[in-house]
Amino acid sequence: MKWLVSLAGAGLVMITLRDLFHTLWHPTRHGGLSRLVMTALWRLARRFRARRRVVGLVGPLAMVTVVSMWAVTVILGWAIVYWPHMPGAFTFSPGSEAAQEPALLDSMYLSLVTVATLGLGDIAPADGWLRLVSPLEALVGFALLTATVSWVLEIYPALTRRRVLAIRLALLRDSGPTTQQIDCTAGALLLDSLATEVVRVRIDFTQYAEAYYFHDGEDHSSLAAMVAYADALARRGQAARRPEVRLAGELLAGALRDFAAILDQRFLHTGGTPTEVFAAYADDHGRSRAQP
């Protein structure tokens, strides 16, 4: 029976590590539990009246919640591993009153101290297998800390790329380029560069799906509000007379279709056209679409 309880704790740790791996390091970044937590927080925040203020906190709050969930489940899982073998399989420092505490409390304490890599030493494993398992928990705790820092350092550059694209589209919209300015070599280069940026943002949404739950600030920095204008530019490029402009327009339109497919597949689930997906994207982020 003791070994079944320990195996249950080990299983909980493995589930957490799998979720961490799929959220941070898997190429397609399909996190399970973390994705459910972020989606639930996003939908809950959208119900509040002060929607923009609350939704703006969802991304950072969701990351803190997910990391806390990982830490708690790892600590709990290893405590369950220790629990059936406490106190007989452990040694206690002289004068320590830890052995007089409930076994579960001692197990939680030991797990918390170990995962934090403090190594206080007042409770130490005595059995051979526990002396091997306990340092593994310290390694997992160190990996969790490193993964958290890496996650933060990865997500914010992705947000910057998205907002740069949105601001560039806003500046183009405000400048109001004429048909002659689009239907030229410079127009082709413009559409081609926009297609490259859209592809880059599309990859960011694939690799950093949690970026979707970060709410952008003003409308001119919100891709949800500005992506419709990119769609309008693509149509103008496709209707141009110059072949190089038409090709660049096709490239931008294809990049936008691919981007819409990712948004719909992972977040919106409308099953509609790219135009409908972009409208749902704008609505989900509380933005009105930019007029073409």
Tab-separated table of C-alpha atoms in Angstrom:
chain	number	residue	atom	x	y	z
A	1	MET	CA	0.000	0.000	0.000
A	2	LYS	CA	2.867	2.376	0.808
A	3	TRP	CA	4.306	1.932	-2.663
A	4	LEU	CA	0.946	2.606	-4.330
A	5	VAL	CA	0.691	5.942	-2.510
A	6	SER	CA	4.257	6.824	-3.505
A	7	LEU	CA	3.532	5.891	-7.122
A	8	ALA	CA	0.466	8.144	-7.066
A	9	GLY	CA	2.654	11.024	-5.925
A	10	ALA	CA	5.210	10.245	-8.636
A	11	GLY	CA	2.407	10.216	-11.189
A	12	LEU	CA	1.289	13.682	-10.092
A	13	VAL	CA	4.849	14.956	-10.524
A	14	MET	CA	5.071	13.401	-14.004
A	15	ILE	CA	1.791	14.999	-15.077
A	16	THR	CA	3.125	18.380	-13.975
A	17	LEU	CA	6.437	17.910	-15.786
A	18	ARG	CA	4.608	16.842	-18.937
A	19	ASP	CA	2.448	19.968	-18.803
A	20	LEU	CA	5.528	22.135	-18.244
A	21	PHE	CA	7.316	20.505	-21.181
A	22	HIS	CA	4.379	20.921	-23.569
A	23	THR	CA	3.820	24.519	-22.495
A	24	LEU	CA	7.427	25.724	-22.747
A	25	TRP	CA	9.535	23.395	-24.869
A	26	HIS	CA	7.358	21.373	-27.223
A	27	PRO	CA	7.588	22.752	-30.810
A	28	THR	CA	3.808	23.276	-31.044
A	29	ARG	CA	3.470	24.392	-27.397
A	30	HIS	CA	0.243	22.503	-26.643
A	31	GLY	CA	0.028	22.831	-22.876
A	32	GLY	CA	-2.808	20.908	-21.238
A	33	LEU	CA	-3.581	22.133	-17.733
A	34	SER	CA	-1.873	25.482	-18.285
A	35	ARG	CA	-3.944	26.111	-21.394
A	36	LEU	CA	-7.164	25.346	-19.515
A	37	VAL	CA	-6.193	27.752	-16.717
A	38	MET	CA	-5.418	30.581	-19.146
A	39	THR	CA	-8.573	30.050	-21.167
A	40	ALA	CA	-10.716	29.975	-18.020
A	41	LEU	CA	-9.174	33.207	-16.693
A	42	TRP	CA	-9.641	34.914	-20.069
A	43	ARG	CA	-13.309	33.978	-20.303
A	44	LEU	CA	-13.912	34.953	-16.688
A	45	ALA	CA	-12.279	38.357	-17.146
A	46	ARG	CA	-14.384	39.121	-20.223
A	47	ARG	CA	-17.509	38.955	-18.064
A	48	PHE	CA	-16.507	41.898	-15.892
A	49	ARG	CA	-17.920	45.334	-16.587
A	50	ALA	CA	-14.560	47.044	-16.312
A	51	ARG	CA	-13.515	44.760	-19.115
A	52	ARG	CA	-10.417	46.476	-20.464
A	53	ARG	CA	-8.824	46.940	-17.043
A	54	VAL	CA	-9.486	43.365	-15.980
A	55	VAL	CA	-8.630	41.716	-19.295
A	56	GLY	CA	-5.354	43.622	-19.386
A	57	LEU	CA	-4.233	41.705	-16.298
A	58	VAL	CA	-5.148	38.255	-17.606
A	59	GLY	CA	-1.857	37.478	-19.370
A	60	PRO	CA	0.521	38.223	-16.473
A	61	LEU	CA	-1.930	36.819	-13.915
A	62	ALA	CA	-2.356	33.633	-15.942
A	63	MET	CA	1.399	33.094	-16.104
A	64	VAL	CA	1.708	33.572	-12.333
A	65	THR	CA	-1.222	31.191	-11.778
A	66	VAL	CA	0.230	28.500	-14.042
A	67	VAL	CA	3.700	28.690	-12.455
A	68	SER	CA	2.112	28.542	-8.990
A	69	MET	CA	0.077	25.519	-10.073
A	70	TRP	CA	3.223	23.749	-11.275
A	71	ALA	CA	5.064	24.519	-8.031
A	72	VAL	CA	2.191	23.390	-5.787
A	73	THR	CA	1.620	20.122	-7.671
A	74	VAL	CA	5.333	19.286	-7.682
A	75	ILE	CA	5.581	19.959	-3.935
A	76	LEU	CA	2.398	17.982	-3.243
A	77	GLY	CA	3.445	15.103	-5.492
A	78	TRP	CA	6.801	14.653	-3.811
A	79	ALA	CA	5.205	15.013	-0.372
A	80	ILE	CA	2.906	12.109	-1.266
A	81	VAL	CA	5.986	10.109	-2.285
A	82	TYR	CA	7.576	10.734	1.139
A	83	TRP	CA	4.419	10.465	3.240
A	84	PRO	CA	4.017	6.646	3.569
A	85	HIS	CA	7.673	6.308	4.582
A	86	MET	CA	7.688	9.074	7.186
A	87	PRO	CA	9.256	8.969	9.787
A	88	GLY	CA	10.830	5.505	9.644
A	89	ALA	CA	12.804	6.014	6.420
A	90	PHE	CA	14.185	9.399	7.486
A	91	THR	CA	16.635	10.693	10.048
A	92	PHE	CA	16.041	13.809	12.159
A	93	SER	CA	18.622	16.182	13.559
A	94	PRO	CA	19.267	15.936	17.355
A	95	GLY	CA	16.801	17.977	19.357
A	96	SER	CA	14.426	18.353	16.428
A	97	GLU	CA	10.734	18.096	17.243
A	98	ALA	CA	9.839	17.374	13.618
A	99	ALA	CA	9.352	13.660	14.305
A	100	GLN	CA	6.546	14.560	16.726
A	101	GLU	CA	4.588	16.352	13.986
A	102	PRO	CA	2.049	14.575	11.736
A	103	ALA	CA	3.747	12.600	8.977
A	104	LEU	CA	1.948	14.520	6.208
A	105	LEU	CA	3.078	17.860	7.634
A	106	ASP	CA	6.685	16.662	7.812
A	107	SER	CA	6.422	15.381	4.243
A	108	MET	CA	5.107	18.729	2.976
A	109	TYR	CA	7.840	20.565	4.857
A	110	LEU	CA	10.579	18.324	3.476
A	111	SER	CA	9.209	18.622	-0.064
A	112	LEU	CA	8.983	22.422	0.139
A	113	VAL	CA	12.516	22.756	1.523
A	114	THR	CA	13.909	20.397	-1.103
A	115	VAL	CA	12.187	21.919	-4.137
A	116	ALA	CA	13.370	25.366	-3.009
A	117	THR	CA	16.931	23.891	-2.847
A	118	LEU	CA	17.360	25.191	0.724
A	119	GLY	CA	18.680	21.904	2.117
A	120	LEU	CA	18.194	22.724	5.802
A	121	GLY	CA	19.142	19.170	6.790
A	122	ASP	CA	16.899	18.789	9.858
A	123	ILE	CA	15.072	15.974	8.028
A	124	ALA	CA	17.153	13.773	5.742
A	125	PRO	CA	16.330	10.542	3.875
A	126	ALA	CA	17.932	7.414	5.310
A	127	ASP	CA	16.816	4.695	2.878
A	128	GLY	CA	18.964	4.325	-0.226
A	129	TRP	CA	16.234	4.932	-2.806
A	130	LEU	CA	15.020	8.051	-1.003
A	131	ARG	CA	18.564	9.415	-0.974
A	132	LEU	CA	18.468	9.187	-4.766
A	133	VAL	CA	14.938	10.528	-5.204
A	134	SER	CA	15.249	13.551	-2.917
A	135	PRO	CA	18.018	15.294	-4.924
A	136	LEU	CA	15.912	14.782	-8.052
A	137	GLU	CA	13.265	17.014	-6.492
A	138	ALA	CA	15.877	19.736	-6.007
A	139	LEU	CA	16.807	19.418	-9.681
A	140	VAL	CA	13.141	19.748	-10.662
A	141	GLY	CA	12.824	22.829	-8.455
A	142	PHE	CA	15.842	24.405	-10.141
A	143	ALA	CA	14.438	23.501	-13.584
A	144	LEU	CA	11.090	25.059	-12.645
A	145	LEU	CA	12.758	28.322	-11.639
A	146	THR	CA	14.832	28.394	-14.828
A	147	ALA	CA	11.785	27.585	-16.976
A	148	THR	CA	9.799	30.420	-15.395
A	149	VAL	CA	12.512	32.966	-16.141
A	150	SER	CA	12.882	31.655	-19.703
A	151	TRP	CA	9.126	31.835	-20.238
A	152	VAL	CA	9.018	35.491	-19.271
A	153	LEU	CA	12.026	36.313	-21.453
A	154	GLU	CA	10.430	34.541	-24.440
A	155	ILE	CA	6.886	35.872	-24.254
A	156	TYR	CA	7.574	39.607	-24.161
A	157	PRO	CA	9.600	39.763	-27.415
A	158	ALA	CA	6.679	37.951	-29.098
A	159	LEU	CA	4.294	40.593	-27.747
A	160	THR	CA	6.607	43.323	-29.036
A	161	ARG	CA	6.616	41.868	-32.564
A	162	ARG	CA	2.822	41.737	-32.557
A	163	ARG	CA	2.469	45.333	-31.395
A	164	VAL	CA	5.068	46.603	-33.854
A	165	LEU	CA	3.048	45.094	-36.704
A	166	ALA	CA	-0.145	46.665	-35.362
A	167	ILE	CA	1.441	50.118	-35.060
A	168	ARG	CA	2.907	49.853	-38.556
A	169	LEU	CA	-0.531	49.027	-39.965
A	170	ALA	CA	-2.040	51.940	-38.033
A	171	LEU	CA	0.535	54.333	-39.487
A	172	LEU	CA	-0.184	53.043	-42.991
A	173	ARG	CA	-3.899	53.462	-42.482
A	174	ASP	CA	-3.485	57.012	-41.235
A	175	SER	CA	-1.219	57.924	-44.171
A	176	GLY	CA	-3.886	56.694	-46.621
A	177	PRO	CA	-1.696	55.367	-49.480
A	178	THR	CA	-3.192	55.954	-52.920
A	179	THR	CA	-3.640	53.353	-55.639
A	180	GLN	CA	-0.586	54.731	-57.453
A	181	GLN	CA	1.532	54.416	-54.311
A	182	ILE	CA	0.479	50.788	-53.861
A	183	ASP	CA	0.764	49.839	-57.540
A	184	CYS	CA	4.525	50.327	-57.819
A	185	THR	CA	7.766	48.637	-56.858
A	186	ALA	CA	7.754	50.303	-53.449
A	187	GLY	CA	4.210	49.033	-52.905
A	188	ALA	CA	5.305	45.492	-53.733
A	189	LEU	CA	8.152	45.737	-51.219
A	190	LEU	CA	5.721	47.086	-48.625
A	191	LEU	CA	3.239	44.241	-49.067
A	192	ASP	CA	6.043	41.675	-49.061
A	193	SER	CA	7.464	43.022	-45.789
A	194	LEU	CA	3.999	42.995	-44.229
A	195	ALA	CA	3.580	39.357	-45.294
A	196	THR	CA	6.877	38.509	-43.559
A	197	GLU	CA	5.746	40.191	-40.340
A	198	VAL	CA	2.378	38.423	-40.424
A	199	VAL	CA	4.139	35.067	-40.822
A	200	ARG	CA	6.392	35.917	-37.889
A	201	VAL	CA	3.391	36.755	-35.691
A	202	ARG	CA	1.662	33.568	-36.856
A	203	ILE	CA	4.673	31.548	-35.673
A	204	ASP	CA	4.602	33.412	-32.362
A	205	PHE	CA	0.988	32.369	-31.832
A	206	THR	CA	2.006	28.768	-32.569
A	207	GLN	CA	5.014	28.686	-30.277
A	208	TYR	CA	3.722	31.084	-27.606
A	209	ALA	CA	-0.005	30.430	-27.531
A	210	GLU	CA	-0.252	32.165	-24.163
A	211	ALA	CA	0.526	35.442	-25.977
A	212	TYR	CA	-3.088	35.447	-27.164
A	213	TYR	CA	-4.236	36.118	-23.593
A	214	PHE	CA	-2.190	39.318	-23.330
A	215	HIS	CA	-4.393	42.296	-24.052
A	216	ASP	CA	-2.789	45.068	-26.104
A	217	GLY	CA	-3.119	48.687	-25.091
A	218	GLU	CA	-4.492	51.417	-27.344
A	219	ASP	CA	-6.216	50.573	-30.610
A	220	HIS	CA	-3.216	51.561	-32.723
A	221	SER	CA	-1.082	48.922	-30.924
A	222	SER	CA	-3.751	46.219	-31.024
A	223	LEU	CA	-3.328	43.720	-33.829
A	224	ALA	CA	-6.893	42.567	-33.218
A	225	ALA	CA	-8.056	46.023	-34.282
A	226	MET	CA	-5.600	46.519	-37.153
A	227	VAL	CA	-5.421	43.128	-38.870
A	228	ALA	CA	-8.494	43.909	-40.989
A	229	TYR	CA	-6.576	46.759	-42.615
A	230	ALA	CA	-3.820	44.306	-43.607
A	231	ASP	CA	-6.544	42.245	-45.274
A	232	ALA	CA	-7.699	45.322	-47.183
A	233	LEU	CA	-4.133	46.065	-48.323
A	234	ALA	CA	-3.776	42.489	-49.561
A	235	ARG	CA	-6.932	42.860	-51.676
A	236	ARG	CA	-5.642	46.117	-53.141
A	237	GLY	CA	-2.371	44.419	-54.007
A	238	GLN	CA	-4.159	41.516	-55.671
A	239	ALA	CA	-6.114	43.964	-57.853
A	240	ALA	CA	-3.034	45.951	-58.936
A	241	ARG	CA	-1.802	46.141	-62.515
A	242	ARG	CA	1.867	45.421	-61.885
A	243	PRO	CA	2.663	41.678	-61.632
A	244	GLU	CA	5.133	42.127	-58.780
A	245	VAL	CA	2.503	43.965	-56.748
A	246	ARG	CA	-0.084	41.266	-57.460
A	247	LEU	CA	2.415	38.627	-56.346
A	248	ALA	CA	3.145	40.513	-53.127
A	249	GLY	CA	-0.594	40.913	-52.564
A	250	GLU	CA	-1.060	37.166	-52.980
A	251	LEU	CA	1.747	36.525	-50.498
A	252	LEU	CA	0.157	38.840	-47.928
A	253	ALA	CA	-3.288	37.317	-48.498
A	254	GLY	CA	-1.851	33.810	-48.059
A	255	ALA	CA	-0.052	34.819	-44.871
A	256	LEU	CA	-3.274	36.294	-43.504
A	257	ARG	CA	-5.254	33.143	-44.384
A	258	ASP	CA	-2.687	31.034	-42.548
A	259	PHE	CA	-2.772	33.426	-39.590
A	260	ALA	CA	-6.580	33.286	-39.498
A	261	ALA	CA	-6.470	29.480	-39.589
A	262	ILE	CA	-4.185	29.401	-36.523
A	263	LEU	CA	-6.386	31.860	-34.637
A	264	ASP	CA	-9.511	29.879	-35.430
A	265	GLN	CA	-8.018	26.470	-34.753
A	266	ARG	CA	-6.460	27.353	-31.414
A	267	PHE	CA	-8.612	30.083	-29.916
A	268	LEU	CA	-11.789	31.191	-31.681
A	269	HIS	CA	-13.340	28.062	-33.274
A	270	THR	CA	-15.680	29.966	-35.602
A	271	GLY	CA	-15.162	27.794	-38.670
A	272	GLY	CA	-15.617	30.934	-40.768
A	273	THR	CA	-13.719	32.807	-43.436
A	274	PRO	CA	-10.580	34.811	-42.607
A	275	THR	CA	-12.684	37.986	-42.545
A	276	GLU	CA	-15.063	36.407	-40.022
A	277	VAL	CA	-12.163	35.082	-37.950
A	278	PHE	CA	-10.546	38.515	-37.795
A	279	ALA	CA	-13.874	40.033	-36.752
A	280	ALA	CA	-14.169	37.437	-33.974
A	281	TYR	CA	-10.557	38.149	-32.969
A	282	ALA	CA	-11.309	41.863	-32.675
A	283	ASP	CA	-14.467	41.183	-30.690
A	284	ASP	CA	-12.718	38.736	-28.352
A	285	HIS	CA	-10.132	41.401	-27.532
A	286	GLY	CA	-12.749	44.100	-27.106
A	287	ARG	CA	-11.686	46.034	-30.189
A	288	SER	CA	-13.582	47.359	-33.162
A	289	ARG	CA	-11.900	46.536	-36.429
A	290	ALA	CA	-10.064	49.241	-38.302
A	291	GLN	CA	-11.976	50.390	-41.324
A	292	PRO	CA	-10.285	49.567	-44.667
